[in-house]
């Protein structure tokens, strides 16, 4: 018996001494719906991990002996906008050298991970009466709303041509391309090639019934600018359009005809096409002054004529100490001379329509538009930024002056220790500060913070740019307690905008507004400029210093988001929706479109400005759709079929699933003033699939 035990021990010893493999073989890792898993393989040499994709991580990059790697997946890093990939797959390598130091090679590690599933349906509210019949209702059917098919306008002629020439086979074989997805949309509706014909450079006519479902499906295509019934016209007929299925009267959206207005996507995103229609009724009657403390302005720009208080009307230059804050232009990051203040001013107040007396042969006769349109909003330019920026003392004095407090001007010097006091003849109700810096302490910023607080006590709202270095570092003056810090959002191509990558995020951020993508990072707005796709930046008034003539320019930043907030505050006061600083800010926050996590957060504040909701603008559209966003600010656009059903394949996280209607034509469903149904869902390995059921906006 003792002999048998001894032999057994010897056998175990011999097995433990068996040589390790001299090479590494390819490995397969299937995470399933787990976040991480471990892969092991016996080996006797050294090894190094290379080429790990961004959505994967490993616990070790080098080692010797047996390979034991914990592989962790961040599904959110590669979930596409359409959320249409049920499984994620990728590879990385393990380079190895055998124990003899002579043999080496590479093993391939293949990784797959199942996505989590979110599904449901967005549908109309059921309504039954004695006259109802089962079936798909036509949009505005009857003599007063007859239509011969649907007119679809795409965002470019190239897209229209591609869709027009495609057939069902092409739509199936190339769904990944932009045009391929649009062709697939038509295939989903059963549209054949004979049922399509060209109309204008960007439009085509579909010979299919203009049903509610068909129109909603087309309007959800991000390549579609407009989808409307091909209405039948009758001699001397009159009437008003009714929102499909709801009976709500729709106003016609007001679209400016200025040359570069189609590039100003930010106004559409905030619902201004409804706001501008509202202005036609003459409700905006109260004069409002917005003080823009910046690099000055080009008074001679024709698109700003009549919109500015000039040198004899209170405008001042706090840099040079005179009464002419004309922007001399300071070198920008590209070495050009930029008119930052002129650009900011145009966002608020650029004229509509034909410019008076263009001063150069090549000048645009119409240019851009400003948010204020017909409202009596004027800008008071105060120059505080020179080639070296500004300082706390200069900005503090300018803030006091803007709010109506008497200040010494020009600044006291040894030669002139007691300059005369000056008082602003047009005290501002709104102050715009598209400037700031991260290097100030609260103690250093105290004088200008006190000036902003004093202005707030006088009923003046001060909006300040949150900062552009993509950090959680507070910027002053935005971080001043009485200032309103404004962050930046940009287009995502999906069901809601996203935080611009550069926009700072910290607790003092109170609101967000469109500020552009910066660096031409995306081209989702559908516009073209000089034959090239226009980046998702903010287009406004500028000055060409080489030719000494007016021009227009695209810029991006929280500097461009801030005047969007200043303009909306001015319009609320002009219409009389609110009076005073506190009520105005409260209205802007309560009507903002909540993005990211539910409620206020560091990324977006209370959300993105919603001008249509804030100003009680009339409905200009009535479309049904889905908004899907997570707590980290990401947004997705899963496809809805003709029955409103959707399935989204996403990563772990907390999701807001919103089925809603779009009344202001901005493509965001279920905002504050719009019917909505929403559910919050938490997905992860412990709950990998959720069906939210039916979302019926009410």
XYZ file of C-alpha atoms in Angstrom:
698
model
C 0.000 0.000 0.000
C 2.830 2.341 0.852
C 4.524 1.406 -2.446
C 1.410 2.355 -4.439
C 1.252 5.753 -2.781
C 4.876 6.405 -3.591
C 4.349 5.574 -7.247
C 1.333 7.893 -7.411
C 3.393 10.770 -6.042
C 6.108 10.113 -8.591
C 3.566 10.201 -11.414
C 2.289 13.631 -10.286
C 5.819 14.938 -10.065
C 6.641 13.783 -13.571
C 3.460 15.434 -14.939
C 4.239 18.759 -13.270
C 7.641 18.792 -14.898
C 6.288 18.369 -18.470
C 7.720 21.082 -20.735
C 5.627 24.227 -21.487
C 4.525 24.776 -25.104
C 7.175 26.478 -27.261
C 4.645 28.667 -29.147
C 1.408 30.526 -28.565
C -1.660 29.587 -30.574
C -4.465 31.888 -31.710
C -7.117 32.437 -29.057
C -10.862 33.150 -29.123
C -12.577 35.225 -26.459
C -16.372 35.302 -26.304
C -17.523 37.790 -23.690
C -21.162 37.090 -24.343
C -22.969 39.766 -22.336
C -20.320 39.940 -19.616
C -18.125 42.988 -19.111
C -14.878 41.027 -18.791
C -13.460 37.517 -18.956
C -10.082 35.802 -18.665
C -8.182 33.945 -21.375
C -5.266 31.644 -20.470
C -2.706 29.578 -22.335
C 0.354 27.702 -21.133
C 3.674 29.032 -22.376
C 7.328 29.033 -21.398
C 8.725 32.193 -22.998
C 8.010 35.929 -22.974
C 5.125 37.775 -24.626
C 3.778 41.264 -25.373
C 0.240 42.424 -26.180
C -0.153 44.846 -29.137
C -2.918 46.441 -31.182
C -5.647 46.417 -28.535
C -8.674 48.302 -29.970
C -9.985 51.317 -28.090
C -13.112 49.560 -26.849
C -11.103 46.731 -25.273
C -8.557 46.725 -22.463
C -6.289 44.070 -20.948
C -4.902 43.875 -17.433
C -1.322 43.159 -18.577
C 0.653 44.174 -21.642
C 3.790 42.068 -21.115
C 4.748 38.937 -19.241
C 6.635 35.667 -19.155
C 5.420 32.133 -18.733
C 1.738 31.300 -19.019
C -0.504 33.909 -20.602
C -3.370 34.995 -18.343
C -5.212 38.052 -19.641
C -8.375 39.651 -18.346
C -10.138 41.228 -21.323
C -12.627 44.046 -20.543
C -15.050 45.589 -23.029
C -16.413 49.135 -23.200
C -19.252 48.592 -25.640
C -20.239 52.250 -25.586
C -16.971 53.241 -27.257
C -17.966 51.597 -30.551
C -21.760 51.502 -30.537
C -22.761 53.147 -33.833
C -25.239 55.991 -34.070
C -27.840 53.653 -35.565
C -27.354 51.166 -32.677
C -27.748 48.373 -35.209
C -24.844 45.998 -34.379
C -26.017 43.044 -32.237
C -22.453 41.762 -31.794
C -19.139 43.563 -31.612
C -16.044 41.802 -32.917
C -12.377 42.756 -33.043
C -8.854 41.398 -32.676
C -5.520 42.129 -31.053
C -2.152 40.378 -31.066
C 0.175 38.663 -28.615
C 3.751 38.702 -29.876
C 5.805 35.889 -28.301
C 9.374 34.635 -28.020
C 10.056 31.066 -26.942
C 12.226 30.193 -23.947
C 15.130 29.302 -26.258
C 15.204 32.949 -27.398
C 15.341 31.816 -31.038
C 11.743 31.066 -31.935
C 9.129 33.839 -32.107
C 5.749 34.560 -33.621
C 2.387 36.239 -33.210
C -0.872 34.835 -31.867
C -4.153 36.459 -32.848
C -6.802 37.011 -30.175
C -10.322 37.209 -31.592
C -12.841 38.921 -29.306
C -16.616 39.041 -29.600
C -19.158 40.690 -27.293
C -22.920 40.656 -27.500
C -24.613 44.021 -27.173
C -27.493 44.705 -24.814
C -30.919 45.046 -26.371
C -33.462 47.819 -25.980
C -36.714 47.516 -27.894
C -40.212 48.940 -28.003
C -42.697 50.795 -30.146
C -43.678 54.420 -30.684
C -47.298 54.735 -31.747
C -50.176 57.135 -32.108
C -52.742 57.510 -29.366
C -55.728 55.353 -30.217
C -58.911 57.251 -31.009
C -62.152 55.492 -31.914
C -65.514 56.972 -32.936
C -68.539 55.779 -34.849
C -67.072 57.120 -38.082
C -63.713 55.390 -37.655
C -62.718 52.426 -39.764
C -59.825 50.052 -39.404
C -56.816 50.635 -41.618
C -54.067 53.171 -42.249
C -55.470 56.714 -42.297
C -54.341 59.029 -45.079
C -52.869 62.367 -44.075
C -55.559 65.067 -44.266
C -57.672 62.925 -46.562
C -60.652 64.505 -48.263
C -61.206 67.292 -50.756
C -59.511 69.943 -48.635
C -56.356 67.879 -48.340
C -56.061 65.776 -51.473
C -52.566 64.756 -52.502
C -50.922 62.995 -55.411
C -48.074 61.236 -53.677
C -45.198 62.687 -51.660
C -42.540 65.300 -52.447
C -39.220 64.453 -50.767
C -36.393 67.008 -50.565
C -32.936 65.632 -49.745
C -30.106 67.607 -48.180
C -28.094 67.642 -51.402
C -28.545 67.036 -55.109
C -25.993 64.232 -54.925
C -28.100 62.333 -52.400
C -31.235 62.841 -54.456
C -29.539 61.558 -57.634
C -28.241 58.474 -55.833
C -31.655 57.656 -54.378
C -33.392 58.327 -57.677
C -31.149 55.910 -59.580
C -31.149 53.147 -56.960
C -33.281 50.042 -57.032
C -34.193 47.516 -54.362
C -31.098 45.395 -54.952
C -28.784 48.393 -54.529
C -30.591 49.408 -51.366
C -30.058 45.956 -49.909
C -26.410 45.640 -50.919
C -25.226 49.105 -49.803
C -27.136 50.005 -46.640
C -23.992 51.269 -44.943
C -23.653 54.277 -47.222
C -25.647 57.417 -46.573
C -27.502 57.209 -49.885
C -27.898 53.466 -49.422
C -29.757 53.983 -46.162
C -32.097 56.465 -47.843
C -32.699 54.040 -50.693
C -33.438 51.337 -48.118
C -36.018 53.643 -46.537
C -37.858 53.885 -49.854
C -37.647 50.119 -50.251
C -39.201 49.739 -46.789
C -42.124 51.833 -48.038
C -42.454 49.633 -51.123
C -41.379 52.380 -53.535
C -40.195 51.022 -56.893
C -38.100 52.845 -59.481
C -41.125 53.711 -61.719
C -42.717 55.398 -58.682
C -39.880 57.962 -58.417
C -39.383 61.011 -60.608
C -37.146 64.076 -60.319
C -38.721 67.415 -59.390
C -36.048 69.995 -58.467
C -32.298 69.774 -57.924
C -32.766 68.189 -54.487
C -36.338 66.871 -54.693
C -38.216 63.970 -56.160
C -41.860 62.895 -56.272
C -42.992 59.497 -54.999
C -46.178 58.090 -56.499
C -47.323 56.472 -53.254
C -50.105 57.434 -50.825
C -49.169 60.243 -48.424
C -50.004 58.235 -45.325
C -49.034 59.357 -41.877
C -46.715 56.360 -41.500
C -45.008 56.972 -44.840
C -44.323 60.620 -44.047
C -42.988 59.804 -40.573
C -40.685 57.138 -41.989
C -39.252 59.551 -44.571
C -38.822 62.367 -42.055
C -36.805 60.128 -39.760
C -34.197 59.729 -42.506
C -31.395 62.198 -41.538
C -30.728 62.758 -45.261
C -34.250 64.107 -45.787
C -34.681 67.849 -45.389
C -38.436 67.796 -45.990
C -41.177 65.266 -46.844
C -44.636 66.689 -47.608
C -47.760 65.557 -49.430
C -47.957 66.544 -53.090
C -51.058 68.616 -52.497
C -53.835 69.086 -55.004
C -54.668 72.766 -55.517
C -58.125 74.118 -56.340
C -59.139 77.470 -57.759
C -59.992 80.001 -55.012
C -59.872 77.350 -52.312
C -58.874 78.463 -48.820
C -58.323 76.696 -45.523
C -55.811 75.833 -42.838
C -53.729 72.727 -42.420
C -54.409 70.403 -39.527
C -51.775 68.438 -37.726
C -52.285 64.792 -38.714
C -54.262 62.735 -36.226
C -54.357 65.503 -33.613
C -56.509 68.220 -35.164
C -53.992 70.891 -34.177
C -53.703 73.885 -36.499
C -50.177 74.264 -37.835
C -48.480 77.537 -38.633
C -46.137 77.610 -41.596
C -42.472 77.650 -40.509
C -40.706 80.871 -41.448
C -37.561 80.227 -43.487
C -35.238 83.183 -44.123
C -34.129 83.685 -47.716
C -30.738 85.264 -46.964
C -27.874 83.730 -48.933
C -26.159 81.964 -46.043
C -29.217 81.256 -43.871
C -29.293 77.568 -44.947
C -25.923 77.161 -43.208
C -27.282 78.468 -39.896
C -28.485 75.095 -38.642
C -28.336 76.165 -34.993
C -31.469 78.287 -35.318
C -33.463 75.361 -36.691
C -32.194 73.124 -33.881
C -33.532 75.566 -31.281
C -36.938 75.914 -32.965
C -36.499 79.398 -34.412
C -38.521 78.679 -37.536
C -41.545 78.669 -35.238
C -40.287 81.678 -33.249
C -39.785 83.799 -36.354
C -43.297 82.959 -37.521
C -44.498 84.076 -34.091
C -42.734 87.427 -34.621
C -44.868 88.057 -37.691
C -47.802 88.648 -35.340
C -46.089 91.719 -33.875
C -45.921 90.510 -30.283
C -42.281 91.492 -29.717
C -42.544 95.180 -28.858
C -40.340 95.925 -25.850
C -36.886 97.334 -26.697
C -33.985 95.337 -25.231
C -30.270 96.133 -25.107
C -27.668 93.365 -25.180
C -24.193 94.548 -24.211
C -21.519 92.515 -26.001
C -18.228 92.849 -24.117
C -15.763 91.544 -26.647
C -13.175 92.603 -29.229
C -15.389 95.368 -30.585
C -17.449 95.335 -33.776
C -17.249 96.462 -37.387
C -19.900 99.156 -37.449
C -19.750 99.400 -41.248
C -20.815 95.780 -41.775
C -24.039 96.083 -43.841
C -25.633 93.091 -42.132
C -25.447 94.941 -38.787
C -26.790 98.283 -39.998
C -29.346 99.700 -37.583
C -28.690 96.965 -35.022
C -25.935 98.665 -33.023
C -25.563 101.550 -30.627
C -22.676 103.564 -32.022
C -19.816 105.670 -30.610
C -22.143 108.588 -29.834
C -24.802 106.349 -28.287
C -22.887 104.730 -25.457
C -20.497 102.350 -27.235
C -17.026 102.507 -25.643
C -13.529 101.123 -26.129
C -12.156 100.139 -22.711
C -8.878 98.973 -24.273
C -7.818 102.242 -25.903
C -9.958 104.477 -23.706
C -12.046 106.125 -26.412
C -15.599 106.103 -27.737
C -14.973 104.028 -30.885
C -14.977 100.254 -30.196
C -14.347 99.352 -33.840
C -12.719 95.924 -33.905
C -9.155 96.295 -35.261
C -8.828 92.535 -35.613
C -6.458 90.444 -33.550
C -4.351 87.528 -34.851
C -6.118 84.205 -34.386
C -4.634 80.731 -34.070
C -4.169 80.539 -37.843
C -2.396 83.874 -38.079
C -5.408 85.599 -39.632
C -7.054 88.663 -38.150
C -10.334 87.660 -36.585
C -13.382 89.729 -35.698
C -14.614 87.762 -32.732
C -16.950 90.467 -31.470
C -18.481 90.998 -34.918
C -19.169 87.269 -35.205
C -20.833 87.112 -31.781
C -22.922 90.206 -32.541
C -24.240 88.782 -35.808
C -25.585 85.689 -34.068
C -27.802 87.949 -31.976
C -28.766 90.712 -34.345
C -27.766 90.305 -38.017
C -30.293 91.846 -40.396
C -32.698 89.862 -42.508
C -33.199 90.330 -46.231
C -31.487 92.765 -48.570
C -28.589 94.637 -47.038
C -28.582 98.390 -47.524
C -25.892 99.660 -49.906
C -23.287 96.869 -50.051
C -19.855 98.457 -49.880
C -17.951 96.042 -52.100
C -18.531 94.442 -55.483
C -18.317 90.879 -54.199
C -20.257 91.333 -50.984
C -23.256 89.118 -50.368
C -26.415 91.195 -50.880
C -28.204 89.383 -48.036
C -25.631 87.497 -45.922
C -26.817 85.771 -42.741
C -29.653 86.270 -40.249
C -29.677 86.917 -36.519
C -31.982 85.424 -33.919
C -33.768 88.684 -33.123
C -35.361 89.190 -36.612
C -38.122 91.803 -36.108
C -37.777 92.183 -32.350
C -36.436 95.593 -31.206
C -33.190 94.128 -29.878
C -30.025 96.222 -30.246
C -26.433 95.456 -29.371
C -24.230 97.819 -27.368
C -20.619 96.995 -28.351
C -18.056 97.465 -25.571
C -14.480 96.639 -26.511
C -12.621 94.894 -23.683
C -10.432 92.450 -25.627
C -7.184 93.635 -27.188
C -4.387 91.655 -28.792
C -3.338 90.453 -25.320
C -6.858 89.696 -24.107
C -8.221 91.666 -21.165
C -7.750 91.892 -17.407
C -10.014 91.737 -14.377
C -9.993 95.489 -13.753
C -10.911 96.372 -17.354
C -13.680 93.798 -17.491
C -15.032 94.832 -14.099
C -15.309 98.469 -15.161
C -17.009 97.517 -18.432
C -19.499 95.307 -16.593
C -20.395 98.114 -14.233
C -20.863 100.499 -17.150
C -22.968 98.008 -19.138
C -25.360 97.575 -16.222
C -25.882 101.323 -15.820
C -23.426 102.215 -13.081
C -21.310 105.382 -13.436
C -17.620 104.577 -13.962
C -14.422 106.603 -14.506
C -13.500 106.746 -18.194
C -10.901 106.427 -19.506
C -9.189 104.382 -16.814
C -7.341 106.454 -14.200
C -3.619 106.966 -14.799
C -0.812 108.786 -13.017
C -1.296 111.668 -15.424
C -5.074 111.626 -15.090
C -5.895 110.153 -11.666
C -9.513 111.400 -11.634
C -11.071 111.018 -15.097
C -14.698 112.034 -15.582
C -17.506 109.668 -14.706
C -19.589 108.293 -17.577
C -22.957 106.547 -17.461
C -24.381 104.217 -20.090
C -27.314 105.932 -21.847
C -28.652 102.488 -22.840
C -28.259 100.212 -19.806
C -28.277 96.571 -20.817
C -30.840 94.021 -19.741
C -28.529 91.261 -20.999
C -24.711 91.073 -21.004
C -22.760 88.687 -23.238
C -19.265 87.523 -22.214
C -17.805 85.201 -24.862
C -14.465 85.232 -23.078
C -12.738 83.792 -20.034
C -9.816 81.839 -18.684
C -8.986 78.867 -16.446
C -6.120 80.303 -14.447
C -8.005 82.584 -12.059
C -8.733 81.783 -8.450
C -12.051 82.799 -6.950
C -10.210 85.468 -4.988
C -8.576 86.888 -8.118
C -11.919 86.866 -9.946
C -13.786 88.492 -7.053
C -13.991 92.055 -8.483
C -15.635 91.023 -11.733
C -17.815 88.480 -9.920
C -19.008 91.276 -7.654
C -19.778 93.417 -10.714
C -21.824 90.578 -12.235
C -23.665 90.115 -8.933
C -24.430 93.849 -8.769
C -25.758 93.694 -12.332
C -27.964 90.735 -11.400
C -29.401 92.767 -8.529
C -30.259 95.464 -11.082
C -32.153 92.837 -13.118
C -29.395 92.206 -15.666
C -28.556 88.656 -16.781
C -24.913 87.970 -17.649
C -24.160 84.963 -19.852
C -20.561 83.723 -20.050
C -18.758 81.061 -22.087
C -18.030 77.896 -20.080
C -14.629 77.264 -21.729
C -13.162 75.273 -24.599
C -10.498 72.931 -23.225
C -12.721 69.865 -22.738
C -12.040 69.723 -19.028
C -13.831 70.025 -15.709
C -11.897 73.194 -14.953
C -14.148 76.154 -14.134
C -13.583 79.235 -16.276
C -14.050 82.767 -15.006
C -16.172 84.830 -15.387
C -18.509 81.903 -16.204
C -17.817 80.410 -12.765
C -18.849 83.611 -10.974
C -21.872 82.793 -8.774
C -24.184 85.327 -10.469
C -23.065 84.553 -14.048
C -24.829 81.987 -16.226
C -22.247 79.584 -17.654
C -23.155 78.333 -21.143
C -21.825 75.082 -22.586
C -21.785 74.023 -26.212
C -23.638 71.281 -28.103
C -23.412 70.206 -31.714
C -25.153 67.923 -34.182
C -24.883 64.164 -33.749
C -26.791 62.899 -36.759
C -29.041 61.156 -34.261
C -32.147 61.818 -32.244
C -30.630 64.651 -30.173
C -27.533 66.848 -30.168
C -24.455 65.958 -28.113
C -21.979 67.928 -26.035
C -19.322 69.481 -28.243
C -16.040 67.702 -27.524
C -14.284 70.902 -26.428
C -16.999 72.237 -24.109
C -15.991 72.380 -20.442
C -18.180 70.594 -17.929
C -18.484 71.548 -14.279
C -21.312 72.153 -11.790
C -21.672 75.844 -12.646
C -22.735 75.089 -16.252
C -26.415 76.081 -16.276
C -27.445 75.923 -19.942
C -26.187 74.693 -23.301
C -26.609 76.005 -26.830
C -25.331 75.141 -30.307
C -21.690 76.180 -30.604
C -20.454 73.992 -33.446
C -18.233 70.962 -33.813
C -14.880 72.797 -34.205
C -12.079 71.732 -36.530
C -14.616 70.644 -39.142
C -15.126 67.436 -37.189
C -18.480 66.638 -38.794
C -20.701 67.659 -41.702
C -24.182 66.678 -40.587
C -26.072 69.907 -41.323
C -26.368 69.149 -45.050
C -25.138 72.544 -46.271
C -22.420 73.347 -48.771
C -20.142 76.386 -48.995
C -18.014 77.087 -52.055
C -18.821 73.641 -53.380
C -17.645 71.830 -50.231
C -19.662 70.267 -47.386
C -20.131 72.872 -44.685
C -18.827 71.850 -41.237
C -21.154 71.882 -38.265
C -19.924 75.276 -37.115
C -21.667 78.611 -36.558
C -21.762 80.979 -39.555
C -22.020 84.688 -38.826
C -20.763 88.161 -39.681
C -17.014 88.851 -39.983
C -14.538 91.225 -41.624
C -11.907 90.622 -44.298
C -8.924 92.724 -43.202
C -6.867 91.978 -46.291
C -9.532 93.437 -48.567
C -10.985 95.730 -45.888
C -14.526 94.629 -46.621
C -17.363 92.760 -44.894
C -17.370 88.995 -44.961
C -18.859 85.958 -43.221
C -17.091 83.233 -41.310
C -17.607 79.884 -39.574
C -16.439 79.680 -35.973
C -17.047 77.219 -33.153
C -16.796 77.326 -29.383
C -18.646 78.206 -26.234
C -18.098 81.776 -27.486
C -20.663 80.985 -30.192
C -23.039 79.190 -27.817
C -23.188 82.094 -25.372
C -24.817 84.682 -27.687
C -27.521 82.120 -28.457
C -28.455 82.335 -24.771
C -28.187 86.136 -24.733
C -30.461 86.378 -27.777
C -33.144 84.141 -26.275
C -33.125 86.084 -23.004
C -33.565 89.309 -24.968
C -36.498 87.865 -26.918
C -38.226 86.679 -23.744
C -38.019 90.221 -22.397
C -39.048 91.778 -25.719
C -42.177 89.648 -25.994
C -42.977 90.132 -22.327
C -43.012 86.421 -21.559
C -40.796 87.301 -18.598
C -39.656 90.401 -16.783
C -36.420 90.595 -14.850
C -33.371 88.394 -14.589
C -34.661 85.650 -12.295
C -37.877 84.932 -14.175
C -36.058 84.965 -17.499
C -33.409 82.488 -16.423
C -36.009 80.250 -14.786
C -38.004 80.204 -18.021
C -34.951 79.330 -20.096
C -34.100 76.439 -17.774
C -37.613 75.062 -17.425
C -38.120 74.922 -21.190
C -34.639 73.624 -22.114
C -34.361 70.257 -23.835
C -32.990 67.835 -21.256
C -29.988 65.952 -22.650
C -27.808 63.270 -21.102
C -28.825 62.180 -17.620
C -32.308 63.111 -16.454
C -32.283 66.540 -14.853
C -29.502 69.085 -14.630
C -25.925 67.830 -14.984
C -22.391 69.112 -15.476
C -22.357 68.310 -19.202
C -25.445 70.244 -20.313
C -26.737 72.155 -17.307
C -30.529 72.202 -17.523
C -30.264 71.296 -21.213
C -30.133 72.877 -24.641
C -31.986 76.128 -25.256
C -35.439 75.591 -26.738
C -36.508 78.948 -28.131
C -39.858 77.710 -29.443
C -40.924 76.383 -26.049
C -39.553 79.349 -24.105
C -41.397 81.862 -26.291
C -44.643 79.888 -26.675
C -44.211 79.802 -30.440
C -46.915 78.139 -32.564
C -46.555 74.572 -33.783
C -45.107 74.339 -37.291
C -44.893 70.549 -37.590
C -46.392 67.415 -36.088
C -44.153 64.402 -36.552
C -43.914 61.287 -34.422
C -40.538 59.820 -33.531
C -38.068 58.409 -31.031
C -35.338 60.035 -28.947
C -32.804 57.735 -27.287
C -30.024 59.126 -25.088
C -27.893 57.899 -22.217
C -26.690 59.484 -18.997
C -23.241 60.153 -20.477
C -24.641 62.460 -23.148
C -24.555 59.993 -26.027
C -27.494 59.824 -28.417
C -28.637 57.158 -30.853
C -30.998 56.872 -33.801
C -32.335 53.310 -34.106
C -34.575 52.771 -37.096
C -38.341 52.688 -36.694
C -40.245 50.431 -39.045
C -43.578 51.416 -40.531
C -45.328 50.228 -37.361
C -43.092 52.359 -35.145
C -41.197 49.372 -33.731
C -37.489 49.625 -32.904
C -34.632 47.513 -31.598
C -31.440 49.175 -30.400
C -28.212 47.305 -29.645
C -26.261 49.358 -27.125
C -23.751 49.185 -24.290
C -24.391 49.278 -20.569
C -25.801 52.422 -19.012
C -28.869 54.386 -18.001
C -31.053 55.299 -20.967
C -33.877 57.770 -21.492
C -36.276 56.331 -24.082
C -38.621 59.048 -25.326
C -41.401 58.677 -27.835
C -42.752 62.072 -28.786
C -43.993 64.530 -31.319
C -41.983 67.330 -32.917
C -43.978 70.580 -33.055
C -41.178 73.034 -33.809
C -39.587 71.255 -36.760
C -36.171 70.761 -35.153
C -36.122 66.975 -35.384
C -36.016 66.445 -31.593
C -39.037 64.551 -30.334
C -40.838 65.016 -27.035
C -39.386 68.305 -25.820
C -40.948 70.280 -22.997
C -43.800 71.762 -25.028
C -44.474 68.603 -27.025
C -46.470 65.409 -26.342
C -44.233 62.638 -25.043
C -44.050 59.294 -23.310
C -40.781 58.285 -21.697
C -39.187 55.468 -19.756
C -35.822 55.167 -18.024
C -33.989 51.884 -18.438
C -30.738 50.568 -16.940
C -28.972 47.981 -19.113
C -26.010 45.805 -18.184
C -24.874 42.237 -17.753
C -27.467 41.692 -15.012
C -30.264 43.038 -17.240
C -29.125 42.624 -20.851
C -32.479 43.083 -22.615
C -35.482 45.326 -21.977
C -38.624 45.869 -23.999
C -40.190 49.174 -22.945
C -43.480 48.301 -24.626
C -45.565 50.959 -26.347
C -44.737 54.637 -25.996
C -47.868 56.661 -26.732
C -47.139 60.427 -26.598
C -49.835 62.462 -24.870
